[in-house]
Amino acid sequence: MNPHDYCQQKAAKSGSSFYYSFMFLPPERRQAITALYAFCREVDDVVDECHDLSIAQAKLEWWRQEVARVYGGTPTHPVGHALKDVAPAFNLPQEQLLEIIDGMAMDLSQTRYLDFKGLQLYCYRVASVVGLLAAEIFGYQDRQTLKYAHDLGLAFQLTNIIRDVGEDARRGRIYLPMEDLQRFNVPAKDILEARHSDAFRQLMEFQAQRAEQFYEQAFAYLPAVDRKAQRPGLVMAAIYRTLLREIAADGFQVLDRRTSLTPLRKVWLAGTTWFKG
């Protein structure tokens, strides 16, 4: 299996909404975004699947060294080889790949966030930076598109946090800011023990409104000249906003279940959004 086939298999296997957003891209851009996505999956899997802290830290350090090898021309991992092929052609900065790893490393040392400002740093590293790299791959003429990419990545991560509240709690993590829990009188223990309440629903409505604001802000930044090039992000936004609204319509029952869209619905949303432009 060549490196790009490995990345393609990694992306397809995940079933992520991200995968559906670049299915209509031309081959060279699809290959690049798939390599980036596979990199994100590899470092995210280190945090989610490795339960020994010291081993997880060592693996993330290995990936930092692998990123250095990518830009030095001597990668050893299939994903590293794929990134070496695409990074120069699409101007992917080494420091941004390292920032993604720094974001993943936050999960090893931090399970709570006091306020939204602290959460924003995490979201920037694990999602907005990915958006900025993706914008380079998709192409743009107006640098204001980077503001769109930044805020759209943040909106996606906030949607992920809403969807995964229960799953994250079972790992001992609460990404919802503690200041928000206090504001809505929701004890952290209720989230960890999956106790749904009216107060929790109101808390989640507030989180969803914040995510929606970032979607709207992102779209307001996107210049008309770059709208066609940035269609993959718009595809993903259509999928993620639909998911967010499904969760809301279900009353934010996210503590003991995970809401998802069927592959067929994702394909339909991807197709209609892409061809609508």
Short mmCIF file of C-alpha atoms in Angstrom, two decimals:
data_model
loop_
_atom_site.label_atom_id
_atom_site.label_comp_id
_atom_site.label_asym_id
_atom_site.label_seq_id
_atom_site.Cartn_x
_atom_site.Cartn_y
_atom_site.Cartn_z
CA MET A 1 0.00 0.00 0.00
CA ASN A 2 1.48 3.36 -0.98
CA PRO A 3 1.32 6.30 1.47
CA HIS A 4 -1.62 8.01 -0.23
CA ASP A 5 -3.63 4.79 -0.30
CA TYR A 6 -2.94 4.44 3.44
CA CYS A 7 -4.27 7.97 4.05
CA GLN A 8 -7.31 7.33 1.87
CA GLN A 9 -8.11 4.18 3.81
CA LYS A 10 -7.65 6.03 7.12
CA ALA A 11 -10.06 8.77 6.02
CA ALA A 12 -12.70 6.45 4.57
CA LYS A 13 -12.61 4.15 7.58
CA SER A 14 -13.36 7.00 9.99
CA GLY A 15 -16.73 7.82 8.41
CA SER A 16 -16.13 11.45 9.38
CA SER A 17 -18.08 14.35 7.92
CA PHE A 18 -14.70 15.72 6.91
CA TYR A 19 -14.34 12.88 4.40
CA TYR A 20 -17.57 13.80 2.62
CA SER A 21 -16.49 17.41 2.25
CA PHE A 22 -13.63 16.69 -0.14
CA MET A 23 -15.08 13.89 -2.25
CA PHE A 24 -15.68 16.29 -5.19
CA LEU A 25 -12.20 17.86 -5.18
CA PRO A 26 -9.75 17.41 -8.07
CA PRO A 27 -7.27 14.56 -7.41
CA GLU A 28 -4.25 16.60 -6.32
CA ARG A 29 -6.20 18.68 -3.80
CA ARG A 30 -8.12 15.64 -2.57
CA GLN A 31 -4.82 13.83 -2.05
CA ALA A 32 -3.45 16.74 -0.03
CA ILE A 33 -6.49 17.20 2.22
CA THR A 34 -6.68 13.44 2.77
CA ALA A 35 -3.04 13.42 3.92
CA LEU A 36 -3.78 16.28 6.33
CA TYR A 37 -6.88 14.52 7.64
CA ALA A 38 -4.96 11.26 8.13
CA PHE A 39 -2.31 13.15 10.12
CA CYS A 40 -5.01 14.62 12.37
CA ARG A 41 -6.53 11.19 12.89
CA GLU A 42 -3.17 9.63 13.79
CA VAL A 43 -2.35 12.18 16.50
CA ASP A 44 -5.93 12.25 17.79
CA ASP A 45 -5.90 8.45 18.10
CA VAL A 46 -2.81 8.68 20.31
CA VAL A 47 -4.81 10.67 22.87
CA ASP A 48 -8.06 8.71 22.60
CA GLU A 49 -6.65 5.19 22.45
CA CYS A 50 -3.53 5.29 24.63
CA HIS A 51 -4.45 5.14 28.32
CA ASP A 52 -0.89 5.33 29.67
CA LEU A 53 0.02 9.03 29.99
CA SER A 54 3.76 8.59 29.57
CA ILE A 55 3.33 6.42 26.47
CA ALA A 56 0.87 8.90 24.93
CA GLN A 57 3.30 11.76 25.58
CA ALA A 58 6.11 9.75 24.01
CA LYS A 59 4.01 8.99 20.94
CA LEU A 60 3.10 12.66 20.46
CA GLU A 61 6.79 13.54 20.77
CA TRP A 62 7.51 10.93 18.09
CA TRP A 63 4.99 12.68 15.84
CA ARG A 64 6.71 16.03 16.48
CA GLN A 65 9.93 14.44 15.33
CA GLU A 66 8.15 12.92 12.34
CA VAL A 67 6.90 16.38 11.30
CA ALA A 68 10.53 17.57 11.44
CA ARG A 69 11.50 14.60 9.27
CA VAL A 70 8.72 15.48 6.79
CA TYR A 71 10.21 18.92 6.25
CA GLY A 72 13.73 17.48 6.30
CA GLY A 73 12.79 15.03 3.55
CA THR A 74 13.21 11.84 5.62
CA PRO A 75 9.79 10.77 7.00
CA THR A 76 9.29 7.19 8.18
CA HIS A 77 5.50 6.86 8.55
CA PRO A 78 3.12 6.49 5.56
CA VAL A 79 1.32 9.68 6.60
CA GLY A 80 4.67 11.44 6.83
CA HIS A 81 5.54 10.33 3.30
CA ALA A 82 2.17 11.58 2.05
CA LEU A 83 2.68 14.95 3.76
CA LYS A 84 6.17 15.25 2.27
CA ASP A 85 4.59 14.89 -1.18
CA VAL A 86 1.97 17.60 -0.65
CA ALA A 87 3.34 20.11 1.87
CA PRO A 88 5.59 22.06 -0.57
CA ALA A 89 2.96 22.23 -3.33
CA PHE A 90 0.30 23.67 -1.00
CA ASN A 91 2.48 25.79 1.29
CA LEU A 92 1.63 23.90 4.48
CA PRO A 93 3.64 25.43 7.37
CA GLN A 94 5.51 23.05 9.64
CA GLU A 95 4.64 25.11 12.73
CA GLN A 96 0.92 24.66 12.11
CA LEU A 97 1.21 20.88 12.04
CA LEU A 98 3.09 21.14 15.33
CA GLU A 99 0.31 23.33 16.76
CA ILE A 100 -2.19 20.56 16.05
CA ILE A 101 -0.03 18.19 18.10
CA ASP A 102 0.16 20.81 20.87
CA GLY A 103 -3.65 20.87 20.90
CA MET A 104 -3.84 17.10 21.20
CA ALA A 105 -1.30 17.24 24.03
CA MET A 106 -3.65 19.53 25.98
CA ASP A 107 -5.99 16.55 26.32
CA LEU A 108 -3.28 14.71 28.24
CA SER A 109 -2.94 17.39 30.90
CA GLN A 110 -6.28 19.23 30.99
CA THR A 111 -9.78 17.85 31.51
CA ARG A 112 -11.58 21.09 32.43
CA TYR A 113 -11.72 24.64 31.06
CA LEU A 114 -12.50 27.52 33.40
CA ASP A 115 -13.81 29.87 30.73
CA PHE A 116 -14.46 30.18 27.02
CA LYS A 117 -11.20 32.02 26.43
CA GLY A 118 -9.27 28.97 27.63
CA LEU A 119 -11.42 26.65 25.51
CA GLN A 120 -10.81 28.86 22.47
CA LEU A 121 -7.06 28.16 22.62
CA TYR A 122 -7.76 24.43 22.53
CA CYS A 123 -10.26 24.84 19.67
CA TYR A 124 -7.79 27.00 17.75
CA ARG A 125 -5.07 24.36 17.94
CA VAL A 126 -7.14 21.28 17.13
CA ALA A 127 -9.62 22.81 14.66
CA SER A 128 -8.96 26.39 13.50
CA VAL A 129 -5.38 25.50 12.53
CA VAL A 130 -6.76 22.59 10.49
CA GLY A 131 -9.11 25.07 8.83
CA LEU A 132 -6.22 27.37 7.95
CA LEU A 133 -4.25 24.49 6.44
CA ALA A 134 -7.32 23.33 4.53
CA ALA A 135 -7.80 26.85 3.14
CA GLU A 136 -4.27 26.67 1.71
CA ILE A 137 -5.09 23.36 0.04
CA PHE A 138 -8.41 24.52 -1.40
CA GLY A 139 -6.90 27.81 -2.58
CA TYR A 140 -7.85 31.47 -2.07
CA GLN A 141 -7.21 34.91 -3.51
CA ASP A 142 -8.35 37.13 -0.64
CA ARG A 143 -6.59 36.74 2.73
CA GLN A 144 -9.88 37.46 4.49
CA THR A 145 -10.69 33.84 3.63
CA LEU A 146 -8.30 32.88 6.43
CA LYS A 147 -10.62 34.58 8.95
CA TYR A 148 -13.45 32.48 7.52
CA ALA A 149 -11.36 29.32 7.86
CA HIS A 150 -10.40 30.17 11.44
CA ASP A 151 -13.98 30.78 12.61
CA LEU A 152 -15.42 27.85 10.70
CA GLY A 153 -12.93 25.52 12.38
CA LEU A 154 -14.00 26.91 15.74
CA ALA A 155 -17.68 26.36 14.89
CA PHE A 156 -16.94 22.75 13.91
CA GLN A 157 -15.10 22.06 17.16
CA LEU A 158 -17.89 23.59 19.25
CA THR A 159 -20.33 21.32 17.40
CA ASN A 160 -18.12 18.33 18.16
CA ILE A 161 -18.03 19.27 21.84
CA ILE A 162 -21.84 19.49 21.97
CA ARG A 163 -22.25 16.14 20.20
CA ASP A 164 -19.68 14.36 22.37
CA VAL A 165 -20.53 15.65 25.87
CA GLY A 166 -21.46 12.19 27.17
CA GLU A 167 -18.64 10.36 25.40
CA ASP A 168 -16.06 12.85 26.69
CA ALA A 169 -17.50 12.66 30.22
CA ARG A 170 -16.96 8.90 30.19
CA ARG A 171 -13.29 9.69 29.57
CA GLY A 172 -13.34 12.10 32.49
CA ARG A 173 -13.28 15.22 30.29
CA ILE A 174 -15.65 18.18 30.30
CA TYR A 175 -14.99 20.71 27.57
CA LEU A 176 -17.97 22.92 28.44
CA PRO A 177 -16.50 25.93 30.28
CA MET A 178 -16.91 25.80 34.05
CA GLU A 179 -18.16 29.41 34.02
CA ASP A 180 -21.06 28.27 31.81
CA LEU A 181 -21.89 25.35 34.09
CA GLN A 182 -22.03 27.74 37.04
CA ARG A 183 -24.14 30.24 35.09
CA PHE A 184 -26.77 27.60 34.34
CA ASN A 185 -26.43 25.84 37.71
CA VAL A 186 -25.30 22.51 36.24
CA PRO A 187 -22.89 20.62 38.56
CA ALA A 188 -20.04 18.87 36.80
CA LYS A 189 -21.11 15.72 38.63
CA ASP A 190 -24.42 15.74 36.70
CA ILE A 191 -22.51 15.60 33.43
CA LEU A 192 -20.11 12.91 34.64
CA GLU A 193 -23.08 10.83 35.87
CA ALA A 194 -25.20 11.54 32.75
CA ARG A 195 -28.05 13.26 34.60
CA HIS A 196 -30.17 15.20 32.11
CA SER A 197 -32.16 18.19 33.39
CA ASP A 198 -33.87 21.37 32.20
CA ALA A 199 -30.84 23.30 33.41
CA PHE A 200 -28.57 21.09 31.31
CA ARG A 201 -30.77 21.61 28.25
CA GLN A 202 -30.60 25.39 28.74
CA LEU A 203 -26.81 25.14 29.08
CA MET A 204 -26.62 23.24 25.81
CA GLU A 205 -28.94 25.69 24.05
CA PHE A 206 -26.45 28.40 25.02
CA GLN A 207 -23.55 26.33 23.62
CA ALA A 208 -25.45 25.75 20.37
CA GLN A 209 -26.20 29.46 20.00
CA ARG A 210 -22.49 30.20 20.42
CA ALA A 211 -21.63 27.68 17.70
CA GLU A 212 -24.27 29.15 15.38
CA GLN A 213 -22.77 32.61 15.90
CA PHE A 214 -19.38 31.36 14.74
CA TYR A 215 -20.93 29.74 11.67
CA GLU A 216 -22.58 33.05 10.76
CA GLN A 217 -19.40 34.99 11.48
CA ALA A 218 -17.37 32.63 9.29
CA PHE A 219 -19.77 32.93 6.36
CA ALA A 220 -19.72 36.74 6.68
CA TYR A 221 -15.92 36.70 6.27
CA LEU A 222 -15.88 34.51 3.14
CA PRO A 223 -15.26 36.72 0.07
CA ALA A 224 -17.31 35.98 -3.04
CA VAL A 225 -14.12 35.54 -5.06
CA ASP A 226 -13.12 32.51 -2.94
CA ARG A 227 -16.52 30.92 -2.41
CA LYS A 228 -16.11 28.35 -5.20
CA ALA A 229 -12.62 27.29 -4.09
CA GLN A 230 -13.75 26.96 -0.49
CA ARG A 231 -16.80 24.80 -1.24
CA PRO A 232 -15.43 21.84 0.76
CA GLY A 233 -15.70 23.92 3.93
CA LEU A 234 -19.24 24.92 3.01
CA VAL A 235 -20.09 21.24 2.48
CA MET A 236 -18.78 20.37 5.90
CA ALA A 237 -20.65 23.32 7.40
CA ALA A 238 -23.91 22.06 5.86
CA ILE A 239 -23.34 18.64 7.39
CA TYR A 240 -22.27 19.93 10.80
CA ARG A 241 -25.03 22.54 11.11
CA THR A 242 -27.60 19.92 10.17
CA LEU A 243 -26.17 17.68 12.90
CA LEU A 244 -26.24 20.54 15.41
CA ARG A 245 -29.88 21.26 14.63
CA GLU A 246 -30.78 17.56 14.90
CA ILE A 247 -29.24 17.50 18.37
CA ALA A 248 -31.21 20.60 19.33
CA ALA A 249 -34.46 19.16 17.95
CA ASP A 250 -33.84 16.06 20.09
CA GLY A 251 -33.60 18.22 23.22
CA PHE A 252 -29.80 17.87 23.55
CA GLN A 253 -29.95 14.23 24.65
CA VAL A 254 -26.17 13.95 24.39
CA LEU A 255 -25.26 12.52 27.78
CA ASP A 256 -26.14 8.91 27.02
CA ARG A 257 -26.23 8.80 23.22
CA ARG A 258 -24.45 10.16 20.17
CA THR A 259 -26.50 11.74 17.39
CA SER A 260 -25.18 11.18 13.88
CA LEU A 261 -26.31 11.57 10.28
CA THR A 262 -26.51 8.59 7.96
CA PRO A 263 -23.87 8.30 5.20
CA LEU A 264 -26.63 8.70 2.60
CA ARG A 265 -27.76 11.97 4.16
CA LYS A 266 -24.17 13.23 4.30
CA VAL A 267 -23.69 12.42 0.62
CA TRP A 268 -26.95 14.23 -0.22
CA LEU A 269 -25.93 17.30 1.78
CA ALA A 270 -22.46 17.23 0.23
CA GLY A 271 -23.81 16.98 -3.31
CA THR A 272 -26.50 19.64 -2.99
CA THR A 273 -24.13 22.09 -1.28
CA TRP A 274 -21.30 21.51 -3.75
CA PHE A 275 -23.39 21.99 -6.87
CA LYS A 276 -25.27 24.94 -5.39
CA GLY A 277 -21.85 26.56 -4.98
#
